[in-house]
CSV table of C-alpha atoms in Angstrom, one decimal:
chain,number,residue,atom,x,y,z
A,1,MET,CA,-53.5,4.4,25.1
A,2,PRO,CA,-56.9,4.8,26.7
A,3,GLU,CA,-59.8,6.6,24.9
A,4,SER,CA,-60.2,10.1,25.8
A,5,ARG,CA,-63.5,10.3,27.8
A,6,THR,CA,-64.5,14.0,27.0
A,7,ALA,CA,-65.2,15.8,23.7
A,8,ASP,CA,-62.4,18.1,22.8
A,9,ALA,CA,-62.5,21.4,24.3
A,10,GLY,CA,-64.8,23.9,22.3
A,11,GLN,CA,-66.1,20.9,20.0
A,12,SER,CA,-69.6,21.8,19.3
A,13,LEU,CA,-72.2,18.8,20.1
A,14,VAL,CA,-75.4,18.2,18.3
A,15,ARG,CA,-78.4,16.4,19.8
A,16,VAL,CA,-78.6,12.9,18.2
A,17,ALA,CA,-82.0,12.8,16.2
A,18,PRO,CA,-84.3,9.7,16.3
A,19,GLY,CA,-83.5,7.3,13.6
A,20,VAL,CA,-79.7,8.0,13.6
A,21,LEU,CA,-78.8,5.1,15.7
A,22,VAL,CA,-79.6,1.7,14.8
A,23,VAL,CA,-80.2,-1.5,17.3
A,24,GLY,CA,-77.6,-4.1,16.7
A,25,LYS,CA,-75.1,-2.1,14.6
A,26,PRO,CA,-72.1,-0.8,16.3
A,27,LEU,CA,-71.5,2.9,16.6
A,28,PRO,CA,-69.4,4.7,13.7
A,29,TRP,CA,-68.4,7.4,16.2
A,30,PRO,CA,-68.6,7.9,20.3
A,31,VAL,CA,-71.9,9.4,21.7
A,32,PHE,CA,-71.5,12.3,24.5
A,33,ASP,CA,-73.9,13.3,27.2
A,34,SER,CA,-74.7,17.1,27.4
A,35,GLN,CA,-71.5,17.8,29.7
A,36,GLY,CA,-69.3,16.5,26.9
A,37,GLU,CA,-68.5,13.0,28.8
A,38,VAL,CA,-68.5,10.0,26.6
A,39,LEU,CA,-71.8,8.1,27.2
A,40,LEU,CA,-71.2,5.4,24.5
A,41,ALA,CA,-67.7,4.4,22.9
A,42,GLN,CA,-67.3,3.9,19.2
A,43,GLY,CA,-68.5,0.2,18.7
A,44,PHE,CA,-71.0,0.2,21.3
A,45,VAL,CA,-73.8,-1.7,20.2
A,46,ILE,CA,-77.6,-0.8,21.4
A,47,GLN,CA,-79.4,-4.2,22.3
A,48,SER,CA,-83.1,-3.3,22.1
A,49,ASP,CA,-85.5,-0.6,21.3
A,50,SER,CA,-86.3,0.0,24.7
A,51,GLN,CA,-82.5,0.5,25.5
A,52,LEU,CA,-82.4,3.0,22.6
A,53,GLU,CA,-85.5,4.5,23.9
A,54,GLN,CA,-83.9,5.1,27.3
A,55,LEU,CA,-80.8,6.6,25.8
A,56,TYR,CA,-82.6,9.2,23.8
A,57,LYS,CA,-84.6,10.1,27.0
A,58,ARG,CA,-81.3,10.7,28.8
A,59,GLY,CA,-80.0,13.0,26.1
A,60,MET,CA,-77.2,11.9,23.5
A,61,PHE,CA,-75.1,14.1,21.7
A,62,TYR,CA,-72.2,13.9,18.9
A,63,PRO,CA,-69.5,16.3,17.5
A,64,ARG,CA,-71.0,18.6,14.9
A,65,GLN,CA,-68.1,17.4,12.6
A,66,ALA,CA,-69.9,14.0,12.3
A,67,GLU,CA,-72.7,15.7,10.2
A,68,ASN,CA,-70.1,17.6,8.2
A,69,PRO,CA,-70.4,16.5,4.5
A,70,ASP,CA,-67.1,18.1,3.7
A,71,GLU,CA,-65.2,16.3,6.5
A,72,GLU,CA,-62.0,14.9,5.1
A,73,VAL,CA,-59.7,12.0,6.5
A,74,GLN,CA,-56.5,13.7,7.8
A,75,GLU,CA,-53.5,12.8,5.5
A,76,ASP,CA,-50.7,14.3,7.5
A,77,VAL,CA,-50.7,11.5,9.9
A,78,ALA,CA,-47.2,10.3,11.0
A,79,GLU,CA,-46.3,6.6,10.1
A,80,GLY,CA,-47.5,4.3,12.7
A,81,GLU,CA,-50.0,6.5,14.0
A,82,ARG,CA,-52.9,5.8,11.8
A,83,ASN,CA,-56.3,4.9,13.7
A,84,PRO,CA,-58.7,3.3,11.2
A,85,PHE,CA,-61.4,3.4,13.9
A,86,SER,CA,-61.2,7.4,13.7
A,87,ASP,CA,-60.8,7.4,10.2
A,88,TYR,CA,-63.9,5.3,9.5
A,89,ARG,CA,-66.6,7.9,9.3
A,90,ALA,CA,-64.5,10.3,7.1
A,91,LEU,CA,-63.6,7.4,4.8
A,92,LEU,CA,-67.3,6.6,4.1
A,93,LYS,CA,-68.1,10.4,3.4
A,94,THR,CA,-65.1,10.8,1.3
A,95,LEU,CA,-66.3,7.8,-0.6
A,96,ARG,CA,-69.7,9.1,-1.2
A,97,ARG,CA,-68.2,12.5,-2.4
A,98,THR,CA,-66.1,10.7,-4.8
A,99,HIS,CA,-69.1,8.7,-6.1
A,100,GLN,CA,-71.2,12.0,-6.5
A,101,ALA,CA,-67.9,13.6,-8.1
A,102,ILE,CA,-67.8,10.7,-10.9
A,103,SER,CA,-71.6,11.0,-11.4
A,104,ALA,CA,-71.3,14.8,-11.9
A,105,ARG,CA,-68.4,14.3,-14.2
A,106,ASP,CA,-66.3,16.5,-12.0
A,107,PRO,CA,-62.8,17.1,-13.6
A,108,GLU,CA,-61.4,16.4,-10.1
A,109,ALA,CA,-63.0,12.9,-10.2
A,110,ARG,CA,-59.9,10.9,-11.1
A,111,LEU,CA,-57.9,12.5,-8.6
A,112,LYS,CA,-60.5,11.8,-5.8
A,113,LEU,CA,-60.8,8.1,-6.8
A,114,LEU,CA,-57.2,7.2,-7.1
A,115,GLY,CA,-56.2,9.2,-4.3
A,116,LEU,CA,-58.6,7.6,-1.7
A,117,ALA,CA,-57.3,4.3,-3.1
A,118,ARG,CA,-54.0,5.3,-2.2
A,119,LEU,CA,-55.0,6.6,1.1
A,120,ILE,CA,-57.0,3.3,2.0
A,121,ASP,CA,-53.9,1.4,0.9
A,122,ARG,CA,-51.7,3.4,3.1
A,123,ILE,CA,-53.9,2.7,6.0
A,124,CYS,CA,-54.1,-0.9,5.2
A,125,ARG,CA,-50.3,-1.1,5.1
A,126,GLU,CA,-49.7,0.8,8.3
A,127,ALA,CA,-52.6,-0.2,10.5
A,128,PRO,CA,-53.4,-4.0,9.0
A,129,ALA,CA,-55.0,-5.5,11.7
A,130,PRO,CA,-57.6,-2.7,12.8
A,131,THR,CA,-58.3,-2.0,9.1
A,132,LEU,CA,-59.4,-5.6,8.7
A,133,ALA,CA,-61.2,-5.5,11.6
A,134,LEU,CA,-63.3,-2.9,10.3
A,135,VAL,CA,-64.8,-5.5,7.8
A,136,HIS,CA,-65.8,-7.8,10.4
A,137,LEU,CA,-67.1,-5.5,13.3
A,138,TYR,CA,-69.3,-3.4,10.9
A,139,SER,CA,-70.3,-6.2,8.4
A,140,VAL,CA,-73.6,-7.3,10.4
A,141,GLU,CA,-75.7,-5.0,7.8
A,142,PRO,CA,-73.4,-2.7,6.0
A,143,THR,CA,-74.4,0.1,3.8
A,144,ALA,CA,-74.1,0.1,0.3
A,145,THR,CA,-71.0,2.6,0.6
A,146,GLU,CA,-69.6,0.4,3.6
A,147,GLN,CA,-69.6,-2.4,1.3
A,148,SER,CA,-67.5,-0.8,-1.4
A,149,LEU,CA,-65.0,0.4,1.3
A,150,PHE,CA,-64.9,-3.4,2.7
A,151,TYR,CA,-64.4,-4.6,-1.0
A,152,ALA,CA,-61.4,-2.4,-1.5
A,153,ILE,CA,-59.8,-3.3,2.1
A,154,VAL,CA,-60.3,-7.2,1.2
A,155,CYS,CA,-58.7,-6.7,-2.1
A,156,HIS,CA,-55.6,-4.9,-0.6
A,157,PHE,CA,-54.8,-8.0,1.6
A,158,THR,CA,-55.4,-10.7,-0.9
A,159,ALA,CA,-53.2,-8.6,-3.6
A,160,THR,CA,-50.6,-8.2,-1.0
A,161,GLU,CA,-50.8,-11.8,-0.2
A,162,LEU,CA,-50.2,-12.6,-3.9
A,163,GLY,CA,-47.2,-10.0,-4.0
A,164,MET,CA,-49.1,-7.6,-6.5
A,165,ASP,CA,-47.0,-4.6,-6.7
A,166,GLU,CA,-48.3,-1.3,-5.4
A,167,GLY,CA,-49.4,0.3,-8.7
A,168,ARG,CA,-51.6,-2.4,-9.9
A,169,ARG,CA,-53.0,-3.1,-6.2
A,170,VAL,CA,-54.0,0.6,-5.9
A,171,VAL,CA,-55.9,0.5,-9.4
A,172,LEU,CA,-57.6,-2.5,-8.1
A,173,MET,CA,-58.8,-1.0,-5.0
A,174,ALA,CA,-60.1,1.8,-7.0
A,175,ALA,CA,-62.1,-0.4,-9.0
A,176,ALA,CA,-63.3,-2.0,-5.9
A,177,LEU,CA,-64.2,1.3,-4.7
A,178,SER,CA,-66.3,2.4,-7.9
A,179,ALA,CA,-67.6,-0.9,-9.6
A,180,ASN,CA,-70.9,-0.8,-8.0
A,181,LEU,CA,-71.5,2.9,-8.8
A,182,ALA,CA,-74.7,2.4,-10.9
A,183,LEU,CA,-76.1,0.1,-8.2
A,184,MET,CA,-75.8,2.5,-5.4
A,185,PRO,CA,-79.1,4.3,-5.5
A,186,ILE,CA,-80.8,0.7,-5.2
A,187,LEU,CA,-78.4,-1.4,-3.4
A,188,ASP,CA,-79.6,-0.7,0.2
A,189,ARG,CA,-83.2,-1.5,-0.6
A,190,LEU,CA,-82.3,-4.9,-2.5
A,191,ASN,CA,-80.1,-5.9,0.5
A,192,ALA,CA,-83.1,-5.3,3.0
A,193,SER,CA,-85.5,-6.7,0.7
A,194,SER,CA,-87.1,-10.4,1.2
A,195,HIS,CA,-88.9,-10.3,-2.2
A,196,GLY,CA,-87.4,-11.3,-5.7
A,197,LEU,CA,-86.0,-8.9,-8.1
A,198,THR,CA,-88.2,-6.8,-10.4
A,199,ASP,CA,-87.3,-7.1,-14.3
A,200,GLN,CA,-85.9,-3.6,-14.0
A,201,GLN,CA,-83.7,-4.4,-10.8
A,202,ARG,CA,-82.5,-7.5,-12.8
A,203,THR,CA,-81.6,-5.4,-15.8
A,204,ILE,CA,-79.7,-3.0,-13.8
A,205,ILE,CA,-77.7,-5.5,-12.1
A,206,ARG,CA,-76.8,-7.3,-15.1
A,207,ARG,CA,-75.6,-4.0,-16.8
A,208,HIS,CA,-74.0,-2.1,-13.8
A,209,PRO,CA,-70.3,-3.2,-14.7
A,210,GLN,CA,-71.0,-1.4,-18.3
A,211,LEU,CA,-72.8,1.4,-16.6
A,212,ALA,CA,-70.0,2.0,-13.9
A,213,ALA,CA,-67.4,1.9,-16.4
A,214,ARG,CA,-68.9,4.3,-18.8
A,215,ALA,CA,-69.5,6.7,-15.9
A,216,LEU,CA,-66.0,6.7,-15.0
A,217,HIS,CA,-65.0,6.9,-18.7
A,218,ASP,CA,-67.3,9.9,-18.9
A,219,ALA,CA,-65.8,11.5,-15.9
A,220,GLY,CA,-62.4,11.5,-17.4
A,221,ILE,CA,-61.2,8.4,-15.9
A,222,GLU,CA,-59.4,6.5,-18.6
A,223,ASN,CA,-57.2,4.2,-16.9
A,224,ARG,CA,-57.5,1.1,-19.1
A,225,LEU,CA,-56.6,-1.6,-16.3
A,226,LEU,CA,-59.3,0.1,-13.9
A,227,LEU,CA,-62.3,0.1,-16.6
A,228,LYS,CA,-61.5,-3.5,-17.4
A,229,ILE,CA,-61.3,-4.7,-13.8
A,230,ILE,CA,-65.0,-3.1,-13.5
A,231,LEU,CA,-66.2,-4.5,-16.7
A,232,GLN,CA,-65.0,-8.1,-16.0
A,233,HIS,CA,-65.6,-8.5,-12.1
A,234,HIS,CA,-68.9,-10.4,-12.6
A,235,GLU,CA,-67.3,-12.7,-15.4
A,236,ARG,CA,-66.8,-16.1,-14.4
A,237,SER,CA,-64.3,-19.0,-15.7
A,238,ASP,CA,-66.8,-21.2,-16.8
A,239,GLY,CA,-68.4,-18.6,-19.0
A,240,SER,CA,-71.6,-18.2,-16.9
A,241,GLY,CA,-70.8,-14.6,-15.9
A,242,TYR,CA,-71.8,-11.3,-17.4
A,243,PRO,CA,-71.9,-9.1,-19.2
A,244,GLU,CA,-69.7,-10.8,-22.0
A,245,GLY,CA,-69.7,-14.5,-20.9
A,246,LEU,CA,-65.8,-14.4,-20.9
A,247,GLU,CA,-63.9,-17.8,-19.9
A,248,GLY,CA,-60.7,-18.7,-18.2
A,249,ASP,CA,-57.7,-16.7,-18.6
A,250,THR,CA,-59.6,-14.0,-20.7
A,251,ILE,CA,-60.4,-12.8,-17.2
A,252,LEU,CA,-57.9,-10.2,-15.5
A,253,PRO,CA,-56.6,-11.8,-12.2
A,254,GLU,CA,-57.7,-8.3,-10.6
A,255,ALA,CA,-61.3,-8.9,-11.8
A,256,SER,CA,-61.3,-12.3,-10.1
A,257,ILE,CA,-60.0,-10.8,-6.8
A,258,LEU,CA,-62.5,-8.3,-6.9
A,259,ALA,CA,-65.3,-10.8,-7.3
A,260,LEU,CA,-63.8,-12.8,-4.6
A,261,SER,CA,-63.9,-9.9,-2.2
A,262,GLU,CA,-67.4,-9.2,-3.0
A,263,HIS,CA,-68.6,-12.7,-2.2
A,264,TYR,CA,-66.6,-12.8,0.9
A,265,VAL,CA,-68.2,-9.6,2.3
A,266,ALA,CA,-71.9,-10.8,1.1
A,267,LEU,CA,-71.4,-14.1,2.8
A,268,ILE,CA,-70.6,-12.4,6.5
A,269,SER,CA,-73.4,-9.9,5.9
A,270,ARG,CA,-76.9,-10.0,6.8
A,271,ARG,CA,-79.5,-9.6,4.1
A,272,GLY,CA,-83.4,-9.4,4.3
A,273,TYR,CA,-83.7,-12.8,2.4
A,274,ARG,CA,-81.0,-14.7,4.3
A,275,PRO,CA,-78.9,-14.6,7.7
A,276,ARG,CA,-75.2,-13.8,7.5
A,277,ARG,CA,-72.7,-16.5,7.9
A,278,ASN,CA,-70.0,-16.7,10.5
A,279,ILE,CA,-66.4,-16.6,9.6
A,280,THR,CA,-65.8,-20.4,9.8
A,281,GLN,CA,-68.8,-20.9,7.5
A,282,ALA,CA,-67.7,-18.2,5.0
A,283,ARG,CA,-64.2,-19.9,4.8
A,284,LYS,CA,-65.4,-23.1,4.1
A,285,ALA,CA,-67.6,-21.5,1.3
A,286,ILE,CA,-64.6,-19.9,-0.1
A,287,ALA,CA,-62.5,-23.1,0.1
A,288,GLU,CA,-65.3,-25.0,-1.7
A,289,ALA,CA,-65.4,-22.3,-4.5
A,290,ALA,CA,-61.8,-22.7,-4.9
A,291,ARG,CA,-62.0,-26.4,-5.8
A,292,GLU,CA,-64.3,-25.4,-8.8
A,293,SER,CA,-62.1,-22.5,-9.9
A,294,SER,CA,-59.3,-22.5,-12.6
A,295,ARG,CA,-57.5,-20.0,-10.3
A,296,PRO,CA,-57.3,-21.5,-6.9
A,297,LYS,CA,-54.5,-19.6,-5.6
A,298,LEU,CA,-56.5,-16.4,-5.4
A,299,PHE,CA,-58.9,-18.0,-3.1
A,300,GLN,CA,-56.1,-19.5,-1.0
A,301,ALA,CA,-54.6,-16.0,-0.9
A,302,LEU,CA,-57.8,-14.4,0.5
A,303,LEU,CA,-57.9,-17.5,3.2
A,304,ASP,CA,-54.1,-16.7,4.2
A,305,ALA,CA,-54.6,-12.9,4.5
A,306,LEU,CA,-57.6,-13.4,6.6
A,307,THR,CA,-56.5,-16.3,8.8
A,308,PRO,CA,-58.8,-18.8,10.1
A,309,PHE,CA,-59.7,-15.9,12.7
A,310,PRO,CA,-59.3,-12.5,11.4
A,311,PRO,CA,-59.2,-9.4,13.3
A,312,GLY,CA,-62.7,-8.3,14.5
A,313,ALA,CA,-63.9,-11.9,14.7
A,314,LEU,CA,-65.7,-13.0,18.1
A,315,VAL,CA,-64.1,-16.3,19.4
A,316,ARG,CA,-64.7,-18.6,22.6
A,317,LEU,CA,-61.4,-19.5,24.2
A,318,ALA,CA,-60.4,-22.4,25.9
A,319,ASN,CA,-61.2,-20.9,29.4
A,320,ASN,CA,-64.6,-20.2,28.0
A,321,GLU,CA,-64.1,-16.4,27.9
A,322,ILE,CA,-65.5,-14.7,24.7
A,323,ALA,CA,-62.9,-12.5,23.1
A,324,VAL,CA,-62.4,-10.3,19.9
A,325,VAL,CA,-59.2,-11.1,17.8
A,326,THR,CA,-57.2,-8.0,17.4
A,327,HIS,CA,-54.1,-9.2,15.6
A,328,ARG,CA,-53.4,-11.9,12.9
A,329,PRO,CA,-50.5,-14.3,14.1
A,330,GLU,CA,-46.8,-13.1,13.6
A,331,GLN,CA,-44.0,-15.6,12.9
A,332,ARG,CA,-44.7,-18.1,15.9
A,333,SER,CA,-47.0,-16.7,18.0
A,334,GLY,CA,-50.7,-17.2,17.7
A,335,HIS,CA,-53.4,-14.8,17.3
A,336,VAL,CA,-53.6,-11.8,19.9
A,337,VAL,CA,-57.3,-11.3,21.5
A,338,LYS,CA,-58.9,-9.2,23.9
A,339,ALA,CA,-61.3,-11.0,26.2
A,340,ILE,CA,-64.5,-9.1,26.6
A,341,THR,CA,-66.5,-11.6,28.8
A,342,ASP,CA,-65.5,-13.6,31.7
A,343,PRO,CA,-66.1,-17.6,31.4
A,344,ARG,CA,-69.7,-16.8,33.1
A,345,GLY,CA,-70.6,-14.4,30.5
A,346,ASN,CA,-70.1,-11.4,32.4
A,347,ALA,CA,-68.7,-8.1,30.6
A,348,TYR,CA,-65.1,-7.2,31.7
A,349,LEU,CA,-64.8,-3.2,32.0
A,350,THR,CA,-61.8,-3.5,29.8
A,351,GLY,CA,-60.4,-6.1,27.5
A,352,PHE,CA,-57.7,-8.5,28.6
A,353,ARG,CA,-55.1,-9.4,26.2
A,354,HIS,CA,-54.2,-12.9,25.5
A,355,THR,CA,-52.0,-14.6,23.1
A,356,THR,CA,-53.8,-17.8,21.7
A,357,ASP,CA,-50.8,-20.0,21.5
A,358,LEU,CA,-50.8,-20.4,25.4
A,359,LEU,CA,-53.0,-23.4,26.2
A,360,GLU,CA,-55.5,-21.7,28.5
A,361,PHE,CA,-56.3,-19.2,25.7
A,362,ASN,CA,-56.5,-21.5,22.6
A,363,ILE,CA,-59.3,-20.5,20.3
A,364,ARG,CA,-61.9,-23.2,20.6
A,365,ALA,CA,-64.3,-21.7,17.8
A,366,VAL,CA,-65.7,-18.8,16.6
A,367,GLU,CA,-68.4,-17.4,18.6
A,368,VAL,CA,-72.1,-17.1,16.9
A,369,VAL,CA,-74.2,-14.4,18.3
A,370,GLU,CA,-77.5,-13.0,17.3
A,371,MET,CA,-76.4,-9.6,18.2
A,372,MET,CA,-72.8,-8.3,18.5
A,373,PRO,CA,-71.8,-7.4,22.0
A,374,PRO,CA,-71.0,-3.9,23.3
A,375,MET,CA,-67.3,-3.0,22.7
A,376,ASP,CA,-65.1,0.0,22.9
A,377,PHE,CA,-63.0,-0.4,19.7
A,378,GLN,CA,-60.6,2.2,20.7
A,379,ALA,CA,-59.7,0.7,23.9
A,380,LEU,CA,-59.6,-2.8,22.4
A,381,TRP,CA,-57.0,-1.8,19.8
A,382,ASP,CA,-55.2,0.7,22.4
A,383,TYR,CA,-56.0,3.9,20.6
A,384,GLN,CA,-56.6,7.4,22.0
A,385,ALA,CA,-59.7,8.7,20.4
């Protein structure tokens, strides 16, 4: 269904303050004009500082709920009606509050963490393609909180590919959400920096698995599997990891899956000290790492779950259109895509659905762009906002 083009009746709008919107990064929520009409859809990418300045002059607003720190992800959503794009903003806020609860030793911290992991697991199961698309659409320059969410999502799909049971998968996802807890205050600065690490930063990085596990334990989260995954997620099978220098099968498979998920998200994300890699390059790096691993099946599970062109990837088709992948292949059909530009590079007003097993719409390559093109995520995945 098409996106609603107006704010809900009675919904309070707040003017977007300078600095809230970032050039080059998809919007996490729609922006309205003063009359409540959609001005910029979720997924729109502001292309330049001058464009951003003109938009501020025109006047931009967003729902007051977008700045509400108590916003919750709605859990009473009927099966098959889950919308990860609408959930995205609230998921990030819920994750931030969960981290705060752990740090404050809130008695509810355990329920918050495992409850959030179960909810994300449900969203991944009921809306797999758009949930996986979040990772690739928002990975240009993700915040520390976004990275933790992406780790959990990638862990879900890798674990599912391996046939892991739901209980262990949810614990793995909870570990992914909380493993970098000790790094959260500094991670955004580290990712943006083009300078080397200070001694203090290096110490925190080396100790962050232990610091996170201790924080969870002190908050009453005593699940042994969860804590062990966190403690081991930077161990390496050759003994070169930390903090204990464990080797081979002494490292939990779940810890290796989390490490692999973190590695993949890092590859496709931009850093201050290096550019991001495209999907093809990231897959090649994962495949090369698999050849040196004692557990190549974990790496192959990630590659199989993603497919060569995961949802959210930009691709160029045989007819020279640029499209965004919306769904992975099912049975004998190819990837499903929505074309967003015509063969001459002109933007379509709406996406045109193609199945890529048709010769005219074969995927020729991942499209490498300096900046994501403007998109309407809700419309591309046929959601009503």
